[in-house]
Structure formats: structure tokens, C-alpha cells
One Martini backbone bead per residue (centre of mass of N, CA, C, O) as a GRO file, in nm:
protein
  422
    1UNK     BB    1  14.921 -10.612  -9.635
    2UNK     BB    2  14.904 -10.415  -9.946
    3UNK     BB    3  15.050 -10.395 -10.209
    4UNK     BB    4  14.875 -10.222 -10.410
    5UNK     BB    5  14.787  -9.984 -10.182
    6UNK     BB    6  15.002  -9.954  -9.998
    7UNK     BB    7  15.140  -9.603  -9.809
    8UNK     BB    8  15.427  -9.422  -9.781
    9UNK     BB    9  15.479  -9.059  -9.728
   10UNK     BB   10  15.822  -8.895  -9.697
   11UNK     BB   11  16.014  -8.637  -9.555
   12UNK     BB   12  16.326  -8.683  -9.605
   13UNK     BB   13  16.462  -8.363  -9.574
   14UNK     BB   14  16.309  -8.320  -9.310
   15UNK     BB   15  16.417  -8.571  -9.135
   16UNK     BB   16  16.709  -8.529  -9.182
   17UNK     BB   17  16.729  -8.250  -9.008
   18UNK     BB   18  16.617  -8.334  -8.770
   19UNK     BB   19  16.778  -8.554  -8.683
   20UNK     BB   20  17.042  -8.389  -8.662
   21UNK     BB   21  16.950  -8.166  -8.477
   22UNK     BB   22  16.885  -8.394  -8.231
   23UNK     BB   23  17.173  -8.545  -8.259
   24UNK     BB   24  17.401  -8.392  -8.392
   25UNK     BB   25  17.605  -8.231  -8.165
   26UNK     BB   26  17.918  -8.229  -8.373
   27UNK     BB   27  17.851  -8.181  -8.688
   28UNK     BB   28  17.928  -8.446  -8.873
   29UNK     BB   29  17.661  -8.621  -8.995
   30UNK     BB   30  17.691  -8.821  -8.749
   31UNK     BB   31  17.547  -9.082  -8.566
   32UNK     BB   32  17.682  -9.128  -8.263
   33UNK     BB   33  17.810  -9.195  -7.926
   34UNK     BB   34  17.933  -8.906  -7.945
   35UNK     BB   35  17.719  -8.769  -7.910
   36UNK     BB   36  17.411  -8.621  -7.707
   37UNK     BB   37  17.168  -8.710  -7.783
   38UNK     BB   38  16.893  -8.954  -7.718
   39UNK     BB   39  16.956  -9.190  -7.938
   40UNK     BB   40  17.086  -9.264  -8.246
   41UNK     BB   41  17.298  -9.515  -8.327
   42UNK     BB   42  17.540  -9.626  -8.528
   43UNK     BB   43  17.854  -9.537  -8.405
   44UNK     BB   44  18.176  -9.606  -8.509
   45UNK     BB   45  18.455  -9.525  -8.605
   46UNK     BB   46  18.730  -9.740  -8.647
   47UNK     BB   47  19.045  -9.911  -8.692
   48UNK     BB   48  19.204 -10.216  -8.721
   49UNK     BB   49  19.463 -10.106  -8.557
   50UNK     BB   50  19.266 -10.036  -8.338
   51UNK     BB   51  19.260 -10.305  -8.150
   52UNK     BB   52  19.136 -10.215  -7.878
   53UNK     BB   53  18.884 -10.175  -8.001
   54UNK     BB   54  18.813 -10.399  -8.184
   55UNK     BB   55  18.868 -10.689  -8.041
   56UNK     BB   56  18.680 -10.630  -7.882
   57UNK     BB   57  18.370 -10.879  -7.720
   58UNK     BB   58  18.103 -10.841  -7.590
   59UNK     BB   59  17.992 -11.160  -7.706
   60UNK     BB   60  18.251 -11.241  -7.525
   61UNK     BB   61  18.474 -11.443  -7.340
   62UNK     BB   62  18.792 -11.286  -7.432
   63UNK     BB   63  19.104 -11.269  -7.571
   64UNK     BB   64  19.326 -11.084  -7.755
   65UNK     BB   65  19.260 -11.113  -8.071
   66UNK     BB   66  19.415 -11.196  -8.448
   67UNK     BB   67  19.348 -11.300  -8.746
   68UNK     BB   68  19.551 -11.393  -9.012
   69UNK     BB   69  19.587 -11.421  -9.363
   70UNK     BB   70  19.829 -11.543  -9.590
   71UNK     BB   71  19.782 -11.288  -9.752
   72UNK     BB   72  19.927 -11.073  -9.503
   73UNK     BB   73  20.264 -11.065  -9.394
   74UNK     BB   74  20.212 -10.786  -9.298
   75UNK     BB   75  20.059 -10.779  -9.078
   76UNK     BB   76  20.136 -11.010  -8.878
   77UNK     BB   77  20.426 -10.836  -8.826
   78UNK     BB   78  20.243 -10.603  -8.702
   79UNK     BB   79  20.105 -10.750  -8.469
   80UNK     BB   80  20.334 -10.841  -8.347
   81UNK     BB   81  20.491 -10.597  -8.293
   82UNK     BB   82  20.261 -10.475  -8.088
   83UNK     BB   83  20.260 -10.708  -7.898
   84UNK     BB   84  20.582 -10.690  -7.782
   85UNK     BB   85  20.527 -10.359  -7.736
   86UNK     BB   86  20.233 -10.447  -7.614
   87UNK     BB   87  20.209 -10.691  -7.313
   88UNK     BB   88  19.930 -10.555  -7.178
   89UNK     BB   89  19.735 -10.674  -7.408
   90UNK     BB   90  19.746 -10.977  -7.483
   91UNK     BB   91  19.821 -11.037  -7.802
   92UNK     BB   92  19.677 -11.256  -8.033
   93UNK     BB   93  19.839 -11.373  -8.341
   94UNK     BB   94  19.687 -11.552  -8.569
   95UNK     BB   95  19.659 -11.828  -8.837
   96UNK     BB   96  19.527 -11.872  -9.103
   97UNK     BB   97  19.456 -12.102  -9.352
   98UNK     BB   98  19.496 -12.254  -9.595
   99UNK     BB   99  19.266 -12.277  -9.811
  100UNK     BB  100  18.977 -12.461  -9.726
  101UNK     BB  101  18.724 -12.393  -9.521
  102UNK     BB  102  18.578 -12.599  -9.240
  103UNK     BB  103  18.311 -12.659  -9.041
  104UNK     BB  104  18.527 -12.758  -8.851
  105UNK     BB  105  18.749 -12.576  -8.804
  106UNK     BB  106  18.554 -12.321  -8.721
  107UNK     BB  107  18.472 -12.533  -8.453
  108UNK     BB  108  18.755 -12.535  -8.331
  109UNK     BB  109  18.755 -12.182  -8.274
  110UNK     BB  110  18.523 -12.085  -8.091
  111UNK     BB  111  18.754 -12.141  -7.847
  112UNK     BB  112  18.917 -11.860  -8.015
  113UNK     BB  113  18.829 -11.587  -8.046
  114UNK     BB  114  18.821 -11.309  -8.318
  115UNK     BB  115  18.974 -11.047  -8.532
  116UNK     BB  116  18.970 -11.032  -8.841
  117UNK     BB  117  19.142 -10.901  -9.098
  118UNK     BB  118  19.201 -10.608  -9.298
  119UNK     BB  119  19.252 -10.297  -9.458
  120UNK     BB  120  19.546 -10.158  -9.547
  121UNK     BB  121  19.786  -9.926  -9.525
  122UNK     BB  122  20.074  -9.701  -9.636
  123UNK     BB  123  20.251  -9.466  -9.449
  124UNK     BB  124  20.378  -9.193  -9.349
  125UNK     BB  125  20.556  -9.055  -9.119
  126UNK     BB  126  20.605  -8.822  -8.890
  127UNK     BB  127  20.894  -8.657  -9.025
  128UNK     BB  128  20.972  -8.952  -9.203
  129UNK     BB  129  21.019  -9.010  -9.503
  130UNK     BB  130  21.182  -9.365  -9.455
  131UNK     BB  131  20.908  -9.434  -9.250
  132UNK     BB  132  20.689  -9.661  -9.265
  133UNK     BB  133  20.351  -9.766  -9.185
  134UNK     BB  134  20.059  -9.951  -9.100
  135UNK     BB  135  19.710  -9.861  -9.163
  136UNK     BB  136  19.439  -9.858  -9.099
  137UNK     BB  137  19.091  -9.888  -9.278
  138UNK     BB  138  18.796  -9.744  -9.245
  139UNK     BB  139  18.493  -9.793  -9.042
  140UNK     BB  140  18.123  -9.859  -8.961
  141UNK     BB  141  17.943  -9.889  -8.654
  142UNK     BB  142  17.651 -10.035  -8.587
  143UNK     BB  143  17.668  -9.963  -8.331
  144UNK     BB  144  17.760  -9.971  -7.938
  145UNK     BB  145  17.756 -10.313  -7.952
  146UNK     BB  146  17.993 -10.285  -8.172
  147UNK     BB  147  18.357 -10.333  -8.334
  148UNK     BB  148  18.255 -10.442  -8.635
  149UNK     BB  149  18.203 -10.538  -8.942
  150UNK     BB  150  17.924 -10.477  -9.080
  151UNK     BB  151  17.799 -10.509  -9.382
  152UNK     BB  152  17.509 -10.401  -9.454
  153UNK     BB  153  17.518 -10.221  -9.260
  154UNK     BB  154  17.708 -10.023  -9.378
  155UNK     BB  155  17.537  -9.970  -9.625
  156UNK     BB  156  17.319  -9.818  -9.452
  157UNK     BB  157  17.504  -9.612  -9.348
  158UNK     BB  158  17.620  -9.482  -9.653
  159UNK     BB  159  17.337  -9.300  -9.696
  160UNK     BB  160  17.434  -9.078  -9.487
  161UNK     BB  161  17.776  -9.033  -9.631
  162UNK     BB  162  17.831  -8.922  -9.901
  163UNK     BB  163  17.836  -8.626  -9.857
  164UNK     BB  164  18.111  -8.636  -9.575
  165UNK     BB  165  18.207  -8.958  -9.589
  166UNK     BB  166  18.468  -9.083  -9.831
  167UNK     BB  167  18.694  -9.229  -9.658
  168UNK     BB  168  18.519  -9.449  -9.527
  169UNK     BB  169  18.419  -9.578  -9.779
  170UNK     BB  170  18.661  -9.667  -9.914
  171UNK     BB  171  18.752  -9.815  -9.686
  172UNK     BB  172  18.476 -10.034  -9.700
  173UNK     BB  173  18.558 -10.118  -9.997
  174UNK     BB  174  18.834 -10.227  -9.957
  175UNK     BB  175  18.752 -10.453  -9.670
  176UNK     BB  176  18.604 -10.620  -9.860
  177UNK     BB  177  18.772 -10.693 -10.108
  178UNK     BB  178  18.961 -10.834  -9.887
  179UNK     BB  179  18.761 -11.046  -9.773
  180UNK     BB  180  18.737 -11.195 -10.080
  181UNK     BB  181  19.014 -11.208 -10.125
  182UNK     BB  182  19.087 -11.422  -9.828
  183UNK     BB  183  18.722 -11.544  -9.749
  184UNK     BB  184  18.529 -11.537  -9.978
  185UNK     BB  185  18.375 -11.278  -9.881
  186UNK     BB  186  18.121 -11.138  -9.742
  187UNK     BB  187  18.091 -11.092  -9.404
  188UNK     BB  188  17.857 -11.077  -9.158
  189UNK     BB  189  18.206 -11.032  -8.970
  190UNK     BB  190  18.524 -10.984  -8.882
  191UNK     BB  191  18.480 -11.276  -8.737
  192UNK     BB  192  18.549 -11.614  -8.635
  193UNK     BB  193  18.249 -11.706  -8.665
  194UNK     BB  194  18.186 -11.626  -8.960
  195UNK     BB  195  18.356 -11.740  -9.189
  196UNK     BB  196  18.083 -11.906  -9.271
  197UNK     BB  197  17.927 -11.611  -9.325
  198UNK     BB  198  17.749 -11.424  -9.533
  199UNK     BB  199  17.585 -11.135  -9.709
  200UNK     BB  200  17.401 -10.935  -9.873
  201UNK     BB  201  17.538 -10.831 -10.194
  202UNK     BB  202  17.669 -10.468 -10.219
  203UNK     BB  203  17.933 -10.374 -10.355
  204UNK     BB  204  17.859 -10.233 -10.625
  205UNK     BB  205  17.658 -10.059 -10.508
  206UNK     BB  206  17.884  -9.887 -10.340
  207UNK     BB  207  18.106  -9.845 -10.536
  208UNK     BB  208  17.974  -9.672 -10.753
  209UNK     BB  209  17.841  -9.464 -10.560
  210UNK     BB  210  18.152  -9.362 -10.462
  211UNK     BB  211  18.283  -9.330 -10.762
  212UNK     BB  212  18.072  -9.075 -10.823
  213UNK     BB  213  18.255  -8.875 -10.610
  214UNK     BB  214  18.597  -9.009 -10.685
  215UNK     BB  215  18.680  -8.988 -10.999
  216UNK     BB  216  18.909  -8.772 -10.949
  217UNK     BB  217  19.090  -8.969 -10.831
  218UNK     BB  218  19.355  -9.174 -10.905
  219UNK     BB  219  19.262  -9.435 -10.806
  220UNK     BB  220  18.960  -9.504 -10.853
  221UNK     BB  221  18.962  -9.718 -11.100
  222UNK     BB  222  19.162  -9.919 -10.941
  223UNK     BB  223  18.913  -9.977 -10.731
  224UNK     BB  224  18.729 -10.060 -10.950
  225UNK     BB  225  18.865 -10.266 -11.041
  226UNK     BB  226  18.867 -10.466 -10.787
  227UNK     BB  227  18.571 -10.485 -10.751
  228UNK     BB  228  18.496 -10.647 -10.972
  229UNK     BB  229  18.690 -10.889 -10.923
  230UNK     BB  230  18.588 -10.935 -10.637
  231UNK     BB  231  18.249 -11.003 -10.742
  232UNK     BB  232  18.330 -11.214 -10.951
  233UNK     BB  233  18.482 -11.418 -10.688
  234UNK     BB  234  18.192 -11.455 -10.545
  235UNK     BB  235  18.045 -11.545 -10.752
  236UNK     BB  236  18.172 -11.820 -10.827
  237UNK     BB  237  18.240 -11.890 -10.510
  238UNK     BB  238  17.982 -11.882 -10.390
  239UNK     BB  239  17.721 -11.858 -10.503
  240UNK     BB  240  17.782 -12.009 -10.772
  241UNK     BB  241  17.734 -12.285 -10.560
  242UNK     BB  242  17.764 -12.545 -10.360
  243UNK     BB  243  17.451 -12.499 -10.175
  244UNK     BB  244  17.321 -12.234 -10.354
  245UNK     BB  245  17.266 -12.374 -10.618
  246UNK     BB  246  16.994 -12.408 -10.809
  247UNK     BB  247  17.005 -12.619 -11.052
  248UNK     BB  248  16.744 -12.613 -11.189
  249UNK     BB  249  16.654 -12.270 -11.130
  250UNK     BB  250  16.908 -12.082 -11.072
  251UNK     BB  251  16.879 -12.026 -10.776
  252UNK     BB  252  16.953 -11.860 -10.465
  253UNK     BB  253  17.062 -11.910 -10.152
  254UNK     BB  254  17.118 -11.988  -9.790
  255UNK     BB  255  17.451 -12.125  -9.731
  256UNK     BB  256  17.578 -12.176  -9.484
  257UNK     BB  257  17.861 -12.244  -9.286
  258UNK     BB  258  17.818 -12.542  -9.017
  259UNK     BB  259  17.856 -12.619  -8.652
  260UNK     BB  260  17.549 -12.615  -8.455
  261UNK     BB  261  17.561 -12.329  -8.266
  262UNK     BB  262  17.604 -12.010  -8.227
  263UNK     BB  263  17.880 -11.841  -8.064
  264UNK     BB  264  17.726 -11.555  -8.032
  265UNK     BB  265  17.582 -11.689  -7.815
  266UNK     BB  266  17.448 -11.769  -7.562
  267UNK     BB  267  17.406 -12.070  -7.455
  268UNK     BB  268  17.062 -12.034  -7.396
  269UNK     BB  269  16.876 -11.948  -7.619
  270UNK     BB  270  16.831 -12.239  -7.708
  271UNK     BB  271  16.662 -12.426  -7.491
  272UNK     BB  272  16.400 -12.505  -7.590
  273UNK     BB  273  16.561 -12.703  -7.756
  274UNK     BB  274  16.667 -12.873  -7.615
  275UNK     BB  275  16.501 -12.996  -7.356
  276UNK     BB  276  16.398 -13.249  -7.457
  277UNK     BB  277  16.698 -13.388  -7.446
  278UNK     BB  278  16.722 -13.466  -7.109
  279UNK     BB  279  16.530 -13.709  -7.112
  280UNK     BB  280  16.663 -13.854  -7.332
  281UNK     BB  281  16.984 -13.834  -7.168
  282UNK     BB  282  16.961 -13.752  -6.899
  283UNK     BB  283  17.085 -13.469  -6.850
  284UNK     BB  284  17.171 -13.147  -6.856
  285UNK     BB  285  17.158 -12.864  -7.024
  286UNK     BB  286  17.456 -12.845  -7.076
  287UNK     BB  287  17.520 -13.106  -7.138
  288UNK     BB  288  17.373 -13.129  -7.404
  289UNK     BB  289  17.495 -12.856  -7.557
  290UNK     BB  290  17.768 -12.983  -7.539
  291UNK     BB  291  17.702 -13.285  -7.697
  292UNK     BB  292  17.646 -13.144  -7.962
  293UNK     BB  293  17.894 -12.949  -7.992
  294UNK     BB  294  18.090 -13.202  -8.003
  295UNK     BB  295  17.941 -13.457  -8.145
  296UNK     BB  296  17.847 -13.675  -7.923
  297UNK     BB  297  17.592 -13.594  -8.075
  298UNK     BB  298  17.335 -13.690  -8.313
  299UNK     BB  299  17.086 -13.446  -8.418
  300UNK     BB  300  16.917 -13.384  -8.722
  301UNK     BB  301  16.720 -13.190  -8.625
  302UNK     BB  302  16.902 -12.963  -8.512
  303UNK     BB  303  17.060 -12.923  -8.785
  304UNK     BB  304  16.840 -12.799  -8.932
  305UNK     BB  305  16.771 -12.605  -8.771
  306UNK     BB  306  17.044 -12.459  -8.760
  307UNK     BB  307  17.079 -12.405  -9.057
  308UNK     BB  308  16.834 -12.199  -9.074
  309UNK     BB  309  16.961 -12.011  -8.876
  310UNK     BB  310  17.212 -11.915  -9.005
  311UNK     BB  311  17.080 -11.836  -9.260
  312UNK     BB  312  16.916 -11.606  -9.172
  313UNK     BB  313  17.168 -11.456  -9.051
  314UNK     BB  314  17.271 -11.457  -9.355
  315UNK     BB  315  17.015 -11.243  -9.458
  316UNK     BB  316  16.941 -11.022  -9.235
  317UNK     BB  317  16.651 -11.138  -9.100
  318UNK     BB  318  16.700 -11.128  -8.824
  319UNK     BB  319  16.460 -11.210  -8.681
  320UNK     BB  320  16.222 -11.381  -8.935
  321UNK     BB  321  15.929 -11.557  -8.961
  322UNK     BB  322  15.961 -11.578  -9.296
  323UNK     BB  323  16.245 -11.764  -9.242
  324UNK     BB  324  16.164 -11.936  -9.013
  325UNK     BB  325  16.298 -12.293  -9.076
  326UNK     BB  326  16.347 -12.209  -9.423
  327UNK     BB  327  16.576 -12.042  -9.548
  328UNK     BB  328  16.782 -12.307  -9.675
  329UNK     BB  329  16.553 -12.355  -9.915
  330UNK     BB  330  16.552 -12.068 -10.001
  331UNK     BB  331  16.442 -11.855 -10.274
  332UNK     BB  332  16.478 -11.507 -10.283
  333UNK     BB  333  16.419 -11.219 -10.392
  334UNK     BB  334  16.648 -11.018 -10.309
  335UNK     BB  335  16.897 -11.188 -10.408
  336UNK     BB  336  16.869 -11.245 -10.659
  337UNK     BB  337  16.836 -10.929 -10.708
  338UNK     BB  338  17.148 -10.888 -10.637
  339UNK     BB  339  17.257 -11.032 -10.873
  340UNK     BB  340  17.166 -10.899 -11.118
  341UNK     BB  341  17.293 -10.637 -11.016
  342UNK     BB  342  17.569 -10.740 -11.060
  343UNK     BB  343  17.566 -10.824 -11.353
  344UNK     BB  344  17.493 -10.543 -11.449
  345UNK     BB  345  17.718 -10.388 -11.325
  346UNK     BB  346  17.956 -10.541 -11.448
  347UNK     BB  347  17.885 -10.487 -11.748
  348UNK     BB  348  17.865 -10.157 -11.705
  349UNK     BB  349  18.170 -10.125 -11.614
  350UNK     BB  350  18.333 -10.269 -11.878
  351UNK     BB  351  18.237 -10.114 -12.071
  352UNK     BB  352  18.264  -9.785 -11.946
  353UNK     BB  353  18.559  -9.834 -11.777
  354UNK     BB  354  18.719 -10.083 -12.005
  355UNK     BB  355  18.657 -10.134 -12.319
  356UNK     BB  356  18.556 -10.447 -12.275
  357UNK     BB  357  18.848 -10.522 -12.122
  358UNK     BB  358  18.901 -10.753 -11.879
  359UNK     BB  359  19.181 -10.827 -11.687
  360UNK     BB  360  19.218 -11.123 -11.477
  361UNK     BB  361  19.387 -11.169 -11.214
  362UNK     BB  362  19.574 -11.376 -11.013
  363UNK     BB  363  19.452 -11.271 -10.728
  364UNK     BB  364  19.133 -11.322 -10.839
  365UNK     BB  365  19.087 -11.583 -10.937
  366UNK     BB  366  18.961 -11.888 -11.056
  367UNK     BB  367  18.835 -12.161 -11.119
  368UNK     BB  368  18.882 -12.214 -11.461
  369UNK     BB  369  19.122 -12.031 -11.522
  370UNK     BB  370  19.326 -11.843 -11.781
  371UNK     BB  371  19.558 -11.695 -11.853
  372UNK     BB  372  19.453 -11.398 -11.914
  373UNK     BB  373  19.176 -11.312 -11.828
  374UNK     BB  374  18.846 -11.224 -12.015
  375UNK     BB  375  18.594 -10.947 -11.983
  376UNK     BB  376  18.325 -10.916 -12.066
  377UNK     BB  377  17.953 -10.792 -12.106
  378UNK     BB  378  17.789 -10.989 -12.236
  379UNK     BB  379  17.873 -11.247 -12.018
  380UNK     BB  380  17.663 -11.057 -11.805
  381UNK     BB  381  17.407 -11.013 -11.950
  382UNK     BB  382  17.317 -11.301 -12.013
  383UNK     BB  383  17.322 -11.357 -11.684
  384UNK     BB  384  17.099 -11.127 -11.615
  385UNK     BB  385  16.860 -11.245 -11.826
  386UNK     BB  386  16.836 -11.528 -11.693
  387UNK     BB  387  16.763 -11.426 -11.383
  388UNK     BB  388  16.509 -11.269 -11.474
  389UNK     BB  389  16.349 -11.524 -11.573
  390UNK     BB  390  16.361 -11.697 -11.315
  391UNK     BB  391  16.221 -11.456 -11.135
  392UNK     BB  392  15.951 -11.464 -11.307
  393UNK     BB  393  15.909 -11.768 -11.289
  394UNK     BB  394  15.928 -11.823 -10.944
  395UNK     BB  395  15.822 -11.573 -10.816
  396UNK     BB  396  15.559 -11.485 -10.974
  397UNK     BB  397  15.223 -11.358 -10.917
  398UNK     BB  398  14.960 -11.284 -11.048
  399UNK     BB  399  14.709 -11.307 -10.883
  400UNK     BB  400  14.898 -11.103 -10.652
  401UNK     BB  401  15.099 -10.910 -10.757
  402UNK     BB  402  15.342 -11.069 -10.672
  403UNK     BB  403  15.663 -11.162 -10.511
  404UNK     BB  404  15.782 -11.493 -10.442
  405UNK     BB  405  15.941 -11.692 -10.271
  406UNK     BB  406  16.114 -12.019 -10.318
  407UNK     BB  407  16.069 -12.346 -10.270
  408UNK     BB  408  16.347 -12.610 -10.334
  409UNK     BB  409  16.171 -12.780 -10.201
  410UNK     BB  410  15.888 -12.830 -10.256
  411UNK     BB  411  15.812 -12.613 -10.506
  412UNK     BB  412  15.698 -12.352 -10.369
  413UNK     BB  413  15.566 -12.079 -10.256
  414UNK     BB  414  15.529 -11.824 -10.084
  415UNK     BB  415  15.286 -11.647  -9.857
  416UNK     BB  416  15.466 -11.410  -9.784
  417UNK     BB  417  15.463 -11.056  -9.774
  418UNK     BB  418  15.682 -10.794  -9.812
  419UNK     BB  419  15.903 -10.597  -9.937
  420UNK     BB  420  16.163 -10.773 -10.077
  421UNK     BB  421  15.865 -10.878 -10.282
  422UNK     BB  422  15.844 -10.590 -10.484
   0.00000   0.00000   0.00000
């Protein structure tokens, strides 16, 4: 590939029309399972309290389960109600612990997978003035052999989605919000193996996006003012933090929380990598992998395996040789410039339509707020300006004119090229 001379030219609106026509079936402007086309497909629709939909998965061999996070006991109760008057789902409901989770907790329950709670509205009953019930709000299912909410998947549906489908997205943006607000963070997808793994965030890029379509409805502003609270408090939770913030060059990396194999993963995917310690621990492959998932062996080499495979799979390009091997030391050009986009967008929503002066919310605050926390764009746009100067000192590259990823434990560039170092 050649950074500065190839291109490719795509009739956008053309090849749009085919595929509609040739996919869309159903008139809906969403390719999903439900068409009929030769099959290009999104997924479905979901709705989180469509449990039964939503709660199978194709990836485990597990009962209907569902974790609820310790802020939402409106939800806990109306999951019992569901499991107590529908016997025949065999609907397990359980508490998610407060406080910090770690990678113990998280292999705790590995072998009790679930699907995380999303966010709820509260709606009237048809006929019933004074009875309310919770609804999940929708999110989009991208492929038909998932039944949970994908992030940046979702944010890549939500591109053919906009001028249709503006209910989806407000959902997706909401149940963003409550992951952030919940999980700390936006999660690779709303399973219980997943809680310890992020995904590039585009939370802001969504959200803008959405209320530039939706900012006459009355509550626009007020799901915009959570978007920026609840990305400020991903910004400080979880990326600014160790062990993803290179405190030397300021940049940041992919470093999901983990230990072991991915439990969403077939038992046996990994054999070649374990399959050396059969002779050496004289074992079967099953006893191997049993024997280190349990904590029995300890095996460092495997250990750094595994945390850059998290990684990769937390960076969304999985699997991809450019970044498999070294990915949890890598500080990619694409991440850090997703946060450059954060900071600018924090910035630039809090002057243009808060009037410079967000007051940060008791539910979303961070450690080492002061009560009645005020943002303004300032300090947003000043640390924008310092992560632009970081991404052009340690990511580009005069010679060969591009940027490259920076491996932050040797300290040199990469030398592979992409389409997201450009």
C-alpha cells in the first residue's frame, strides 16, 4: 500500500441505492435478517428487556441469565418479576458487586456468563393511565449471530442510520451513557466476560451526531448534557488512568482487565499456543488449558500472550497481524486520535450550548471532585492541544510521510501502515 499515491473512488450514493435495492427487502432502510436479499446483514433490532431475545448466546452453553449493576434496583425488581412470572425462561437474575471490579471477580464468573443490563425508559401502559412498566431502549445488533449490543459496531450501523432510524440511535446513545455510567466505561459489548474490556471510543462522535438531527425534541440538550458527563467520566476512568496512560509520552494504549484464555472463545481455539506445556507438564490439552485457567500453572509467557490477545480484541481489530504480538504496548494512532476528538468535542459542546459552565452531576463525578464540579472548554481544548502535539511528535514520521503506531516499551515506531495511521 502506498500512503501517498493510492486512492479509490466509490460512487457513495450509487452504491447505496444498489444495495438497498438489492438487500432491503423490507423497505425498512436497514439490511437486517429480517430481509430477504442474497444477505448482507446488520442483525436486528434489539430491546434489552426483550430478554429472551437478547439474553441467549450463541457463543456459551449457559441458562438465561442477567447481571444488573447495584444503581439500578428499578431494574433487578422488574427482572424478578419477569423470572418469577415467566418459570418456563428459567431467568437467572443477579447483582453485580459494587465498587471496583477486578480481574479476579470477572474469572470469578466466567463459568456463570450473563448478559449486563442496559438502559430502561418507563412508559405508560396501553389503557392504563396509572400504570407504568420499564422498556428497554433499542440498539442495533450488527450481525445475525449476535444478540448483544456491539459499541463501535453499532457506531458503523448508526452511519446508514441517520436519517431513518433516530429512535435506534437515541437508544444506542442512552445505553452508552448508562454502560459508562454503570461498567465505567463503554464495554465491547454488554456480556459478562466483556466487563473488563473497552472498545475505541465514539460515544461524542455518536451523540453529536444524533442531536444535530434530534435537537428540536425537548429533551435533546438534557441527553447531550449526559453524553459530555458521561464521557468526561470514561476520560478520567478508565483511559487516563494506569495502565493505559503512558505517563513518559502521554499517549494511550489498549490494556483490557483479564486473566487467562477469552471465555467467549471455543475451549480449543488457542491449542497451538498451549499445546508445548502438554510434555512439559505431561497433561492432555484439556488439562493444560483447564490447569491455567484455574490459576494452577502459572505461566508468564502465556500471560503476556493473553493480555495482548485482550487487547487486540479491546481495540476492535481483531485479529489483525499489525497489531497481534504487541498490541497491549502499543499507543495506536487511531485511539489517541479518538481522544484529541473527545477533548475537542467536550470543548466545543460545553462553550457552544452550556455556555461555558457544566456543572458535573454527583452521578457522574470522578474521584477528586469537589462538590458542585464546573467544567468549562478551556481545560478541554488545552488538553487537545497537548495530545495533537504528542500524536505528531512520537506517531509521524517525515520520511516516509505518515503516522505509525508507537510501541511504548521499546520506544520506536511501527513500520506497518494502515488505512487508521493516516
Amino acid at each position: 500500500m502506498s500512503s501517498k499515491h493510492a486512492s479509490i473512488v466509490v460512487d457513495v450514493d450509487a452504491a447505496m441505492r444498489h444495495l438497498l435495492e438489492r438487500e432491503d427487502t423490507d423497505g425498512e432502510k436497514l439490511i437486517t435478517v429480517n430481509d430477504l436479499g442474497p444477505k448482507f446483514s446488520l442483525g436486528l433490532t434489539e430491546f434489552c428487556d426483550g430478554i429472551e431475545l437478547a439474553a441467549p448466546d450463541p457463543k456459551m452453553k449457559s441458562s438465561l441469565r442477567i447481571y444488573v449493576p447495584p444503581g439500578a434496583p428499578e431494574q433487578f425488581t422488574y427482572y424478578t418479576a419477569v423470572a418469577k412470572y415467566r418459570p418456563a425462561m428459567n431467568l437467572d437474575v443477579q447483582w453485580l458487586p459494587g465498587g471496583e471490579m477486578t480481574a479476579d471477580f470477572f474469572k470469578s464468573i466466567n463459568n456463570k456468563p450473563g448478559i449486563l443490563a442496559l438502559d430502561m425508559e418507563t412508559v405508560q401502559l396501553d389503557g392504563q393511565t396509572n400504570t407504568n412498566q420499564l422498556k428497554g431502549v433499542p440498539f442495533i445488533v450488527p450481525g445475525d449471530q449476535f444478540n448483544e449490543l456491539y459499541n463501535w459496531d453499532a457506531c458503523f450501523c448508526a452511519l446508514g442510520m441517520f436519517n431513518n432510524h433516530l429512535p435506534v440511535l437515541k437508544g444506542i446513545v442512552k445505553s452508552f451513557i448508562f454502560e459508562i455510567k454503570h461498567y465505567g466505561k463503554l464495554l465491547n459489548a454488554n456480556r459478562s466476560y466483556y466487563l473488563g474490556r473497552a472498545q475505541p471510543p465514539l460515544l461524542t462522535w455518536l451523540a453529536l451526531k444524533t442531536f444535530q438531527r434530534t435537537k428540536h425534541e425537548p429533551d435533546a440538550l438534557d441527553l447531550l448534557r449526559s453524553v459530555v458527563l458521561a464521557a468526561r467520566k470514561e476520560y478520567h476512568e478508565w483511559w487516563m488512568s494506569t495502565p493505559r496512560l503512558d505517563e513518559e509520552t502521554g499517549l494511550l494504549m489498549y490494556r483490557p482487565i483479564g486473566k487467562g484464555s477469552p471465555p467467549e472463545c471455543r475451549p480449543k481455539s488457542f491449542a497451538h499456543i498451549f499445546i508445548p506445556y502438554t510434555k512439559w507438564y505431561g497433561m492432555t490439552l484439556d488439562e493444560v488449558i483447564d490447569a491455567y485457567n484455574a490459576g494452577v500453572t502459572v505461566e508468564p509467557d502465556l500471560d503476556a500472550f493473553f493480555d495482548h490477545d485482550r487487547a487486540v480484541r479491546e481495540s476492535g481489530h481483531d485479529t489483525s497481524n499489525r497489531v497481534k504480538g504487541v498490541c497491549a504496548d502499543l499507543a495506536t494512532v487511531y485511539l489517541n486520535c479518538l481522544l484529541l476528538h473527545i477533548e475537542s468535542d467536550i470543548a466545543s459542546t460545553i462553550l457552544t450550548y452550556f455556555g461555558d459552565n457544566l456543572t458535573v452531576s454527583e452521578d457522574f463525578g470522578v474521584p477528586g471532585d469537589k462538590p458542585n464540579t464546573v467544567e468549562s472548554s478551556d481545560v478541554w481544548r488545552e488538553r487537545a492541544e497537548k495530545r495533537k502535539a504528542s500524536i505528531n511528535k512520537y506517531f509521524w514520521n517525515e520520511q516516509k510521510g505518515v503516522y505509525f503506531d508507537y510501541n511504548t516499551v521499546t520506544k520506536q515506531q511501527s513500520t506497518a501502515e494502515s488505512v487508521t495511521c493516516l
